[in-house]
PDB file of N, CA and C in Angstrom:
ATOM      1  N   GLN A   1       0.840  -1.179   0.000  1.00 38.00           N
ATOM      2  CA  GLN A   1       0.000   0.000   0.000  1.00 38.00           C
ATOM      3  C   GLN A   1       0.881   1.237   0.000  1.00 38.00           C
ATOM      4  N   SER A   2       0.574   2.173  -0.835  1.00 38.00           N
ATOM      5  CA  SER A   2       1.325   3.414  -0.916  1.00 38.00           C
ATOM      6  C   SER A   2       1.163   4.211   0.374  1.00 38.00           C
ATOM      7  N   PRO A   3       2.215   4.883   0.840  1.00 41.00           N
ATOM      8  CA  PRO A   3       2.079   5.673   2.052  1.00 41.00           C
ATOM      9  C   PRO A   3       1.144   6.860   1.905  1.00 41.00           C
ATOM     10  N   HIS A   4       0.684   7.169   0.707  1.00 38.00           N
ATOM     11  CA  HIS A   4      -0.228   8.287   0.507  1.00 38.00           C
ATOM     12  C   HIS A   4      -1.676   7.830   0.441  1.00 38.00           C
ATOM     13  N   GLN A   5      -1.925   6.530   0.516  1.00 39.00           N
ATOM     14  CA  GLN A   5      -3.277   6.016   0.463  1.00 39.00           C
ATOM     15  C   GLN A   5      -3.713   5.591   1.847  1.00 39.00           C
ATOM     16  N   HIS A   6      -5.010   5.425   2.031  1.00 40.00           N
ATOM     17  CA  HIS A   6      -5.522   4.909   3.288  1.00 40.00           C
ATOM     18  C   HIS A   6      -6.782   4.108   2.995  1.00 40.00           C
ATOM     19  N   SER A   7      -7.117   3.231   3.935  1.00 41.00           N
ATOM     20  CA  SER A   7      -8.329   2.447   3.814  1.00 41.00           C
ATOM     21  C   SER A   7      -8.968   2.379   5.186  1.00 41.00           C
ATOM     22  N   TYR A   8     -10.185   1.864   5.263  1.00 45.00           N
ATOM     23  CA  TYR A   8     -10.899   1.830   6.529  1.00 45.00           C
ATOM     24  C   TYR A   8     -11.151   0.408   6.966  1.00 45.00           C
ATOM     25  N   GLY A   9     -11.115   0.198   8.280  1.00 52.00           N
ATOM     26  CA  GLY A   9     -11.405  -1.099   8.848  1.00 52.00           C
ATOM     27  C   GLY A   9     -10.192  -1.963   9.075  1.00 52.00           C
ATOM     28  N   GLY A  10      -9.008  -1.416   9.039  1.00 60.00           N
ATOM     29  CA  GLY A  10      -7.805  -2.212   9.206  1.00 60.00           C
ATOM     30  C   GLY A  10      -7.034  -1.852  10.450  1.00 60.00           C
ATOM     31  N   THR A  11      -5.756  -2.145  10.407  1.00 75.00           N
ATOM     32  CA  THR A  11      -4.871  -1.795  11.509  1.00 75.00           C
ATOM     33  C   THR A  11      -4.649  -0.290  11.514  1.00 75.00           C
ATOM     34  N   VAL A  12      -3.968   0.186  12.541  1.00 84.00           N
ATOM     35  CA  VAL A  12      -3.670   1.614  12.612  1.00 84.00           C
ATOM     36  C   VAL A  12      -2.932   2.059  11.354  1.00 84.00           C
ATOM     37  N   SER A  13      -1.918   1.306  10.933  1.00 78.00           N
ATOM     38  CA  SER A  13      -1.163   1.724   9.744  1.00 78.00           C
ATOM     39  C   SER A  13      -2.036   1.696   8.487  1.00 78.00           C
ATOM     40  N   ASP A  14      -3.035   0.799   8.419  1.00 81.00           N
ATOM     41  CA  ASP A  14      -3.963   0.792   7.283  1.00 81.00           C
ATOM     42  C   ASP A  14      -4.832   2.041   7.273  1.00 81.00           C
ATOM     43  N   CYS A  15      -5.152   2.544   8.447  1.00 88.00           N
ATOM     44  CA  CYS A  15      -6.092   3.663   8.584  1.00 88.00           C
ATOM     45  C   CYS A  15      -5.434   5.037   8.501  1.00 88.00           C
ATOM     46  N   LEU A  16      -4.116   5.094   8.634  1.00 89.00           N
ATOM     47  CA  LEU A  16      -3.438   6.388   8.662  1.00 89.00           C
ATOM     48  C   LEU A  16      -3.568   7.150   7.350  1.00 89.00           C
ATOM     49  N   HIS A  17      -3.771   8.435   7.483  1.00 92.00           N
ATOM     50  CA  HIS A  17      -3.649   9.371   6.364  1.00 92.00           C
ATOM     51  C   HIS A  17      -2.205   9.863   6.472  1.00 92.00           C
ATOM     52  N   TYR A  18      -1.331   9.260   5.684  1.00 92.00           N
ATOM     53  CA  TYR A  18       0.092   9.576   5.778  1.00 92.00           C
ATOM     54  C   TYR A  18       0.365  11.000   5.291  1.00 92.00           C
ATOM     55  N   TYR A  19       1.295  11.659   5.948  1.00 94.00           N
ATOM     56  CA  TYR A  19       1.725  13.016   5.602  1.00 94.00           C
ATOM     57  C   TYR A  19       0.545  13.988   5.552  1.00 94.00           C
ATOM     58  N   THR A  20      -0.366  13.808   6.509  1.00 94.00           N
ATOM     59  CA  THR A  20      -1.573  14.627   6.568  1.00 94.00           C
ATOM     60  C   THR A  20      -1.789  15.097   7.998  1.00 94.00           C
ATOM     61  N   ASP A  21      -2.125  16.382   8.138  1.00 96.00           N
ATOM     62  CA  ASP A  21      -2.421  16.952   9.445  1.00 96.00           C
ATOM     63  C   ASP A  21      -3.916  17.212   9.536  1.00 96.00           C
ATOM     64  N   PHE A  22      -4.537  16.766  10.621  1.00 96.00           N
ATOM     65  CA  PHE A  22      -5.909  17.158  10.946  1.00 96.00           C
ATOM     66  C   PHE A  22      -5.757  18.320  11.927  1.00 96.00           C
ATOM     67  N   TRP A  23      -5.596  19.517  11.397  1.00 94.00           N
ATOM     68  CA  TRP A  23      -5.208  20.680  12.179  1.00 94.00           C
ATOM     69  C   TRP A  23      -6.367  21.210  13.017  1.00 94.00           C
ATOM     70  N   GLY A  24      -6.086  21.525  14.276  1.00 95.00           N
ATOM     71  CA  GLY A  24      -7.076  22.104  15.177  1.00 95.00           C
ATOM     72  C   GLY A  24      -7.936  21.049  15.860  1.00 95.00           C
ATOM     73  N   ALA A  25      -8.886  21.507  16.666  1.00 96.00           N
ATOM     74  CA  ALA A  25      -9.816  20.673  17.430  1.00 96.00           C
ATOM     75  C   ALA A  25      -9.087  19.776  18.428  1.00 96.00           C
ATOM     76  N   ASP A  26      -7.976  20.257  18.974  1.00 97.00           N
ATOM     77  CA  ASP A  26      -7.192  19.468  19.920  1.00 97.00           C
ATOM     78  C   ASP A  26      -7.906  19.339  21.262  1.00 97.00           C
ATOM     79  N   ILE A  27      -7.901  18.123  21.797  1.00 97.00           N
ATOM     80  CA  ILE A  27      -8.353  17.875  23.168  1.00 97.00           C
ATOM     81  C   ILE A  27      -7.154  18.003  24.088  1.00 97.00           C
ATOM     82  N   LEU A  28      -6.079  17.294  23.722  1.00 96.00           N
ATOM     83  CA  LEU A  28      -4.830  17.366  24.469  1.00 96.00           C
ATOM     84  C   LEU A  28      -3.722  16.770  23.624  1.00 96.00           C
ATOM     85  N   ASP A  29      -2.486  17.015  24.039  1.00 97.00           N
ATOM     86  CA  ASP A  29      -1.351  16.373  23.367  1.00 97.00           C
ATOM     87  C   ASP A  29      -0.409  15.816  24.419  1.00 97.00           C
ATOM     88  N   PHE A  30       0.331  14.773  24.029  1.00 97.00           N
ATOM     89  CA  PHE A  30       1.250  14.087  24.942  1.00 97.00           C
ATOM     90  C   PHE A  30       2.240  13.292  24.108  1.00 97.00           C
ATOM     91  N   VAL A  31       3.279  12.788  24.749  1.00 98.00           N
ATOM     92  CA  VAL A  31       4.248  11.928  24.088  1.00 98.00           C
ATOM     93  C   VAL A  31       3.781  10.489  24.257  1.00 98.00           C
ATOM     94  N   ALA A  32       3.623   9.782  23.144  1.00 96.00           N
ATOM     95  CA  ALA A  32       3.178   8.383  23.139  1.00 96.00           C
ATOM     96  C   ALA A  32       4.349   7.484  22.761  1.00 96.00           C
ATOM     97  N   VAL A  33       4.276   6.236  23.157  1.00 95.00           N
ATOM     98  CA  VAL A  33       5.312   5.271  22.783  1.00 95.00           C
ATOM     99  C   VAL A  33       5.345   5.101  21.268  1.00 95.00           C
ATOM    100  N   ASN A  34       4.149   5.035  20.646  1.00 94.00           N
ATOM    101  CA  ASN A  34       4.027   4.855  19.198  1.00 94.00           C
ATOM    102  C   ASN A  34       2.628   5.282  18.767  1.00 94.00           C
ATOM    103  N   VAL A  35       2.363   5.211  17.484  1.00 93.00           N
ATOM    104  CA  VAL A  35       1.072   5.653  16.960  1.00 93.00           C
ATOM    105  C   VAL A  35      -0.068   4.760  17.456  1.00 93.00           C
ATOM    106  N   GLU A  36       0.220   3.484  17.712  1.00 92.00           N
ATOM    107  CA  GLU A  36      -0.811   2.585  18.224  1.00 92.00           C
ATOM    108  C   GLU A  36      -1.278   3.015  19.613  1.00 92.00           C
ATOM    109  N   GLU A  37      -0.329   3.414  20.484  1.00 95.00           N
ATOM    110  CA  GLU A  37      -0.715   3.917  21.805  1.00 95.00           C
ATOM    111  C   GLU A  37      -1.543   5.191  21.662  1.00 95.00           C
ATOM    112  N   CYS A  38      -1.129   6.051  20.770  1.00 95.00           N
ATOM    113  CA  CYS A  38      -1.865   7.291  20.514  1.00 95.00           C
ATOM    114  C   CYS A  38      -3.314   6.965  20.139  1.00 95.00           C
ATOM    115  N   ALA A  39      -3.495   6.020  19.229  1.00 94.00           N
ATOM    116  CA  ALA A  39      -4.847   5.630  18.790  1.00 94.00           C
ATOM    117  C   ALA A  39      -5.642   5.002  19.933  1.00 94.00           C
ATOM    118  N   MET A  40      -5.008   4.159  20.727  1.00 93.00           N
ATOM    119  CA  MET A  40      -5.717   3.516  21.842  1.00 93.00           C
ATOM    120  C   MET A  40      -6.149   4.535  22.892  1.00 93.00           C
ATOM    121  N   ARG A  41      -5.324   5.530  23.143  1.00 96.00           N
ATOM    122  CA  ARG A  41      -5.719   6.573  24.110  1.00 96.00           C
ATOM    123  C   ARG A  41      -6.926   7.337  23.595  1.00 96.00           C
ATOM    124  N   CYS A  42      -6.951   7.599  22.295  1.00 96.00           N
ATOM    125  CA  CYS A  42      -8.113   8.265  21.696  1.00 96.00           C
ATOM    126  C   CYS A  42      -9.337   7.369  21.812  1.00 96.00           C
ATOM    127  N   LYS A  43      -9.173   6.120  21.467  1.00 93.00           N
ATOM    128  CA  LYS A  43     -10.276   5.166  21.477  1.00 93.00           C
ATOM    129  C   LYS A  43     -10.896   5.027  22.864  1.00 93.00           C
ATOM    130  N   SER A  44     -10.105   5.249  23.905  1.00 93.00           N
ATOM    131  CA  SER A  44     -10.602   5.097  25.271  1.00 93.00           C
ATOM    132  C   SER A  44     -11.441   6.290  25.738  1.00 93.00           C
ATOM    133  N   ARG A  45     -11.512   7.340  24.922  1.00 95.00           N
ATOM    134  CA  ARG A  45     -12.267   8.550  25.284  1.00 95.00           C
ATOM    135  C   ARG A  45     -13.479   8.708  24.374  1.00 95.00           C
ATOM    136  N   SER A  46     -14.616   8.988  24.940  1.00 94.00           N
ATOM    137  CA  SER A  46     -15.825   9.163  24.121  1.00 94.00           C
ATOM    138  C   SER A  46     -15.788  10.450  23.306  1.00 94.00           C
ATOM    139  N   ASP A  47     -14.998  11.441  23.735  1.00 96.00           N
ATOM    140  CA  ASP A  47     -14.954  12.717  23.016  1.00 96.00           C
ATOM    141  C   ASP A  47     -13.878  12.769  21.940  1.00 96.00           C
ATOM    142  N   CYS A  48     -13.084  11.722  21.786  1.00 96.00           N
ATOM    143  CA  CYS A  48     -11.995  11.728  20.810  1.00 96.00           C
ATOM    144  C   CYS A  48     -12.453  11.099  19.493  1.00 96.00           C
ATOM    145  N   LYS A  49     -12.289  11.828  18.405  1.00 95.00           N
ATOM    146  CA  LYS A  49     -12.721  11.379  17.079  1.00 95.00           C
ATOM    147  C   LYS A  49     -11.568  11.094  16.129  1.00 95.00           C
ATOM    148  N   ALA A  50     -10.373  11.625  16.431  1.00 96.00           N
ATOM    149  CA  ALA A  50      -9.236  11.474  15.512  1.00 96.00           C
ATOM    150  C   ALA A  50      -7.940  11.749  16.265  1.00 96.00           C
ATOM    151  N   ILE A  51      -6.832  11.402  15.604  1.00 97.00           N
ATOM    152  CA  ILE A  51      -5.510  11.721  16.145  1.00 97.00           C
ATOM    153  C   ILE A  51      -4.620  12.278  15.043  1.00 97.00           C
ATOM    154  N   THR A  52      -3.603  12.989  15.466  1.00 96.00           N
ATOM    155  CA  THR A  52      -2.470  13.326  14.610  1.00 96.00           C
ATOM    156  C   THR A  52      -1.223  12.931  15.398  1.00 96.00           C
ATOM    157  N   PHE A  53      -0.276  12.266  14.722  1.00 96.00           N
ATOM    158  CA  PHE A  53       0.916  11.747  15.388  1.00 96.00           C
ATOM    159  C   PHE A  53       2.149  12.152  14.602  1.00 96.00           C
ATOM    160  N   ARG A  54       3.171  12.628  15.338  1.00 96.00           N
ATOM    161  CA  ARG A  54       4.454  12.975  14.734  1.00 96.00           C
ATOM    162  C   ARG A  54       5.490  11.995  15.270  1.00 96.00           C
ATOM    163  N   SER A  55       6.024  11.143  14.404  1.00 93.00           N
ATOM    164  CA  SER A  55       6.921  10.079  14.855  1.00 93.00           C
ATOM    165  C   SER A  55       8.302  10.586  15.261  1.00 93.00           C
ATOM    166  N   THR A  56       8.731  11.738  14.769  1.00 95.00           N
ATOM    167  CA  THR A  56      10.067  12.229  15.100  1.00 95.00           C
ATOM    168  C   THR A  56      10.233  12.465  16.595  1.00 95.00           C
ATOM    169  N   ASP A  57       9.217  12.981  17.263  1.00 97.00           N
ATOM    170  CA  ASP A  57       9.278  13.196  18.709  1.00 97.00           C
ATOM    171  C   ASP A  57       8.160  12.452  19.444  1.00 97.00           C
ATOM    172  N   ARG A  58       7.390  11.629  18.714  1.00 96.00           N
ATOM    173  CA  ARG A  58       6.308  10.792  19.241  1.00 96.00           C
ATOM    174  C   ARG A  58       5.184  11.614  19.865  1.00 96.00           C
ATOM    175  N   ASN A  59       5.002  12.845  19.387  1.00 97.00           N
ATOM    176  CA  ASN A  59       3.921  13.671  19.914  1.00 97.00           C
ATOM    177  C   ASN A  59       2.587  13.214  19.326  1.00 97.00           C
ATOM    178  N   CYS A  60       1.599  13.111  20.191  1.00 97.00           N
ATOM    179  CA  CYS A  60       0.254  12.667  19.815  1.00 97.00           C
ATOM    180  C   CYS A  60      -0.738  13.761  20.178  1.00 97.00           C
ATOM    181  N   TRP A  61      -1.595  14.120  19.225  1.00 97.00           N
ATOM    182  CA  TRP A  61      -2.666  15.066  19.484  1.00 97.00           C
ATOM    183  C   TRP A  61      -3.988  14.325  19.362  1.00 97.00           C
ATOM    184  N   LEU A  62      -4.814  14.371  20.392  1.00 98.00           N
ATOM    185  CA  LEU A  62      -6.168  13.821  20.335  1.00 98.00           C
ATOM    186  C   LEU A  62      -7.099  14.918  19.857  1.00 98.00           C
ATOM    187  N   LYS A  63      -8.030  14.563  18.959  1.00 97.00           N
ATOM    188  CA  LYS A  63      -8.896  15.550  18.305  1.00 97.00           C
ATOM    189  C   LYS A  63     -10.372  15.301  18.622  1.00 97.00           C
ATOM    190  N   ARG A  64     -11.132  16.370  18.772  1.00 97.00           N
ATOM    191  CA  ARG A  64     -12.564  16.239  19.040  1.00 97.00           C
ATOM    192  C   ARG A  64     -13.409  16.210  17.761  1.00 97.00           C
ATOM    193  N   LYS A  65     -12.792  16.405  16.610  1.00 96.00           N
ATOM    194  CA  LYS A  65     -13.491  16.354  15.320  1.00 96.00           C
ATOM    195  C   LYS A  65     -12.757  15.408  14.385  1.00 96.00           C
ATOM    196  N   GLU A  66     -13.491  14.756  13.498  1.00 92.00           N
ATOM    197  CA  GLU A  66     -12.915  13.716  12.631  1.00 92.00           C
ATOM    198  C   GLU A  66     -11.753  14.181  11.774  1.00 92.00           C
ATOM    199  N   PHE A  67     -11.789  15.377  11.278  1.00 93.00           N
ATOM    200  CA  PHE A  67     -10.698  15.877  10.435  1.00 93.00           C
ATOM    201  C   PHE A  67     -10.089  17.142  11.020  1.00 93.00           C
ATOM    202  N   GLY A  68     -10.174  17.294  12.342  1.00 93.00           N
ATOM    203  CA  GLY A  68      -9.675  18.492  12.993  1.00 93.00           C
ATOM    204  C   GLY A  68     -10.641  19.652  12.789  1.00 93.00           C
ATOM    205  N   GLU A  69     -10.254  20.808  13.244  1.00 94.00           N
ATOM    206  CA  GLU A  69     -11.110  22.000  13.147  1.00 94.00           C
ATOM    207  C   GLU A  69     -11.162  22.545  11.732  1.00 94.00           C
ATOM    208  N   HIS A  70     -10.059  22.420  11.001  1.00 90.00           N
ATOM    209  CA  HIS A  70      -9.938  23.068   9.695  1.00 90.00           C
ATOM    210  C   HIS A  70      -9.764  22.081   8.543  1.00 90.00           C
ATOM    211  N   GLY A  71     -10.014  20.810   8.779  1.00 88.00           N
ATOM    212  CA  GLY A  71      -9.907  19.816   7.716  1.00 88.00           C
ATOM    213  C   GLY A  71      -8.492  19.296   7.541  1.00 88.00           C
ATOM    214  N   LYS A  72      -8.321  18.491   6.506  1.00 91.00           N
ATOM    215  CA  LYS A  72      -7.034  17.867   6.222  1.00 91.00           C
ATOM    216  C   LYS A  72      -6.114  18.835   5.489  1.00 91.00           C
ATOM    217  N   SER A  73      -4.826  18.737   5.816  1.00 91.00           N
ATOM    218  CA  SER A  73      -3.835  19.507   5.069  1.00 91.00           C
ATOM    219  C   SER A  73      -2.564  18.674   4.948  1.00 91.00           C
ATOM    220  N   ASP A  74      -1.854  18.857   3.841  1.00 92.00           N
ATOM    221  CA  ASP A  74      -0.601  18.144   3.632  1.00 92.00           C
ATOM    222  C   ASP A  74       0.428  18.610   4.655  1.00 92.00           C
ATOM    223  N   HIS A  75       1.180  17.659   5.184  1.00 91.00           N
ATOM    224  CA  HIS A  75       2.214  17.996   6.155  1.00 91.00           C
ATOM    225  C   HIS A  75       3.282  16.911   6.086  1.00 91.00           C
ATOM    226  N   SER A  76       4.527  17.293   5.996  1.00 91.00           N
ATOM    227  CA  SER A  76       5.604  16.329   5.737  1.00 91.00           C
ATOM    228  C   SER A  76       6.024  15.512   6.948  1.00 91.00           C
ATOM    229  N   THR A  77       5.606  15.875   8.165  1.00 93.00           N
ATOM    230  CA  THR A  77       6.122  15.169   9.337  1.00 93.00           C
ATOM    231  C   THR A  77       5.069  14.492  10.208  1.00 93.00           C
ATOM    232  N   VAL A  78       3.789  14.595   9.872  1.00 95.00           N
ATOM    233  CA  VAL A  78       2.751  13.997  10.721  1.00 95.00           C
ATOM    234  C   VAL A  78       1.844  13.076   9.920  1.00 95.00           C
ATOM    235  N   HIS A  79       1.181  12.188  10.654  1.00 95.00           N
ATOM    236  CA  HIS A  79       0.187  11.280  10.081  1.00 95.00           C
ATOM    237  C   HIS A  79      -1.050  11.366  10.970  1.00 95.00           C
ATOM    238  N   SER A  80      -2.226  11.212  10.378  1.00 95.00           N
ATOM    239  CA  SER A  80      -3.471  11.358  11.129  1.00 95.00           C
ATOM    240  C   SER A  80      -4.416  10.215  10.806  1.00 95.00           C
ATOM    241  N   LEU A  81      -5.373   9.989  11.699  1.00 93.00           N
ATOM    242  CA  LEU A  81      -6.414   9.004  11.411  1.00 93.00           C
ATOM    243  C   LEU A  81      -7.682   9.341  12.164  1.00 93.00           C
ATOM    244  N   ASN A  82      -8.810   8.916  11.586  1.00 93.00           N
ATOM    245  CA  ASN A  82     -10.102   8.988  12.252  1.00 93.00           C
ATOM    246  C   ASN A  82     -10.273   7.705  13.053  1.00 93.00           C
ATOM    247  N   ILE A  83     -10.623   7.825  14.313  1.00 92.00           N
ATOM    248  CA  ILE A  83     -10.691   6.672  15.190  1.00 92.00           C
ATOM    249  C   ILE A  83     -11.812   5.716  14.777  1.00 92.00           C
ATOM    250  N   ALA A  84     -12.813   6.173  14.043  1.00 89.00           N
ATOM    251  CA  ALA A  84     -13.884   5.293  13.564  1.00 89.00           C
ATOM    252  C   ALA A  84     -13.344   4.185  12.675  1.00 89.00           C
ATOM    253  N   CYS A  85     -12.176   4.414  12.089  1.00 87.00           N
ATOM    254  CA  CYS A  85     -11.551   3.409  11.237  1.00 87.00           C
ATOM    255  C   CYS A  85     -11.155   2.173  12.014  1.00 87.00           C
ATOM    256  N   VAL A  86     -10.868   2.330  13.288  1.00 81.00           N
ATOM    257  CA  VAL A  86     -10.342   1.226  14.090  1.00 81.00           C
ATOM    258  C   VAL A  86     -11.346   0.793  15.159  1.00 81.00           C
ATOM    259  N   LYS A  87     -12.562   0.512  14.738  1.00 60.00           N
ATOM    260  CA  LYS A  87     -13.601   0.052  15.661  1.00 60.00           C
ATOM    261  C   LYS A  87     -13.288  -1.344  16.167  1.00 60.00           C
ATOM    262  N   GLY A  88     -13.876  -1.701  17.272  1.00 51.00           N
ATOM    263  CA  GLY A  88     -13.698  -3.032  17.845  1.00 51.00           C
ATOM    264  C   GLY A  88     -13.067  -2.952  19.211  1.00 51.00           C
ATOM    265  N   GLY A  89     -12.803  -4.105  19.806  1.00 43.00           N
ATOM    266  CA  GLY A  89     -12.265  -4.181  21.151  1.00 43.00           C
ATOM    267  C   GLY A  89     -10.853  -3.643  21.258  1.00 43.00           C
ATOM    268  N   SER A  90     -10.072  -3.764  20.203  1.00 45.00           N
ATOM    269  CA  SER A  90      -8.720  -3.213  20.202  1.00 45.00           C
ATOM    270  C   SER A  90      -8.439  -2.664  18.817  1.00 45.00           C
ATOM    271  N   VAL A  91      -7.404  -1.891  18.700  1.00 46.00           N
ATOM    272  CA  VAL A  91      -7.090  -1.264  17.416  1.00 46.00           C
ATOM    273  C   VAL A  91      -6.898  -2.339  16.358  1.00 46.00           C
ATOM    274  N   GLY A  92      -7.667  -2.238  15.282  1.00 43.00           N
ATOM    275  CA  GLY A  92      -7.548  -3.177  14.177  1.00 43.00           C
ATOM    276  C   GLY A  92      -8.293  -4.479  14.372  1.00 43.00           C
ATOM    277  N   SER A  93      -9.047  -4.634  15.456  1.00 42.00           N
ATOM    278  CA  SER A  93      -9.669  -5.920  15.742  1.00 42.00           C
ATOM    279  C   SER A  93     -10.825  -6.253  14.810  1.00 42.00           C
ATOM    280  N   CYS A  94     -11.335  -5.304  14.054  1.00 45.00           N
ATOM    281  CA  CYS A  94     -12.471  -5.596  13.185  1.00 45.00           C
ATOM    282  C   CYS A  94     -12.040  -6.295  11.897  1.00 45.00           C
ATOM    283  N   VAL A  95     -10.775  -6.341  11.607  1.00 44.00           N
ATOM    284  CA  VAL A  95     -10.289  -6.976  10.388  1.00 44.00           C
ATOM    285  C   VAL A  95      -9.975  -8.440  10.657  1.00 44.00           C
ATOM    286  N   ARG A  96     -10.447  -9.307   9.760  1.00 48.00           N
ATOM    287  CA  ARG A  96     -10.124 -10.731   9.839  1.00 48.00           C
ATOM    288  C   ARG A  96      -9.535 -11.122   8.496  1.00 48.00           C
ATOM    289  N   ARG A  97      -8.214 -11.022   8.373  1.00 51.00           N
ATOM    290  CA  ARG A  97      -7.539 -11.329   7.111  1.00 51.00           C
ATOM    291  C   ARG A  97      -7.586 -12.835   6.852  1.00 51.00           C
ATOM    292  N   ASN A  98      -7.720 -13.198   5.570  1.00 54.00           N
ATOM    293  CA  ASN A  98      -7.741 -14.595   5.141  1.00 54.00           C
ATOM    294  C   ASN A  98      -8.824 -15.408   5.845  1.00 54.00           C
ATOM    295  N   THR A  99      -9.973 -14.775   6.071  1.00 57.00           N
ATOM    296  CA  THR A  99     -11.092 -15.438   6.737  1.00 57.00           C
ATOM    297  C   THR A  99     -12.326 -15.339   5.863  1.00 57.00           C
ATOM    298  N   ASP A 100     -13.014 -16.454   5.679  1.00 61.00           N
ATOM    299  CA  ASP A 100     -14.257 -16.490   4.931  1.00 61.00           C
ATOM    300  C   ASP A 100     -15.406 -16.589   5.924  1.00 61.00           C
ATOM    301  N   PHE A 101     -16.275 -15.599   5.945  1.00 58.00           N
ATOM    302  CA  PHE A 101     -17.487 -15.670   6.745  1.00 58.00           C
ATOM    303  C   PHE A 101     -18.536 -16.353   5.865  1.00 58.00           C
ATOM    304  N   TRP A 102     -18.581 -17.680   5.961  1.00 62.00           N
ATOM    305  CA  TRP A 102     -19.325 -18.532   5.057  1.00 62.00           C
ATOM    306  C   TRP A 102     -20.829 -18.314   5.157  1.00 62.00           C
ATOM    307  N   GLY A 103     -21.474 -18.296   3.982  1.00 64.00           N
ATOM    308  CA  GLY A 103     -22.930 -18.215   3.914  1.00 64.00           C
ATOM    309  C   GLY A 103     -23.450 -16.795   3.895  1.00 64.00           C
ATOM    310  N   ALA A 104     -24.725 -16.656   3.604  1.00 64.00           N
ATOM    311  CA  ALA A 104     -25.435 -15.377   3.566  1.00 64.00           C
ATOM    312  C   ALA A 104     -24.803 -14.376   2.602  1.00 64.00           C
ATOM    313  N   ASP A 105     -24.165 -14.879   1.543  1.00 67.00           N
ATOM    314  CA  ASP A 105     -23.554 -13.995   0.546  1.00 67.00           C
ATOM    315  C   ASP A 105     -24.637 -13.279  -0.241  1.00 67.00           C
ATOM    316  N   ILE A 106     -24.418 -12.051  -0.549  1.00 70.00           N
ATOM    317  CA  ILE A 106     -25.342 -11.290  -1.391  1.00 70.00           C
ATOM    318  C   ILE A 106     -25.157 -11.722  -2.829  1.00 70.00           C
ATOM    319  N   ARG A 107     -23.908 -11.818  -3.282  1.00 68.00           N
ATOM    320  CA  ARG A 107     -23.602 -12.323  -4.612  1.00 68.00           C
ATOM    321  C   ARG A 107     -22.129 -12.598  -4.730  1.00 68.00           C
ATOM    322  N   GLU A 108     -21.772 -13.368  -5.745  1.00 69.00           N
ATOM    323  CA  GLU A 108     -20.374 -13.675  -6.019  1.00 69.00           C
ATOM    324  C   GLU A 108     -19.938 -12.851  -7.209  1.00 69.00           C
ATOM    325  N   MET A 109     -18.741 -12.310  -7.139  1.00 66.00           N
ATOM    326  CA  MET A 109     -18.218 -11.501  -8.231  1.00 66.00           C
ATOM    327  C   MET A 109     -16.893 -12.091  -8.693  1.00 66.00           C
ATOM    328  N   LYS A 110     -16.733 -12.249  -9.982  1.00 69.00           N
ATOM    329  CA  LYS A 110     -15.455 -12.685 -10.546  1.00 69.00           C
ATOM    330  C   LYS A 110     -14.632 -11.450 -10.839  1.00 69.00           C
ATOM    331  N   VAL A 111     -13.393 -11.454 -10.338  1.00 64.00           N
ATOM    332  CA  VAL A 111     -12.508 -10.325 -10.595  1.00 64.00           C
ATOM    333  C   VAL A 111     -11.241 -10.760 -11.264  1.00 64.00           C
TER     334      VAL A 111
END
């Protein structure tokens, strides 16, 4: 996956908007061990909707709005994500790779 792309429903790294700042709407900031800790701290709060993380100094900003106060902007040193991407009991727990949930298919598609 290209570092400029993102998808929903995966691990933290799958959900990150790489090189993107969700500027504003900060709840608080702190130094996290890694981006996964940053996401888990957000996930543990009902008022947290997104994060922005800078890996150079491990600074984590928790956000009260999905894309910050002013929306997304390109930024060379930070990565951001909407916490809705990582629903479930733990970060990335909603993804089941290489698993077939057998039956009740809507339709089969040949690709």
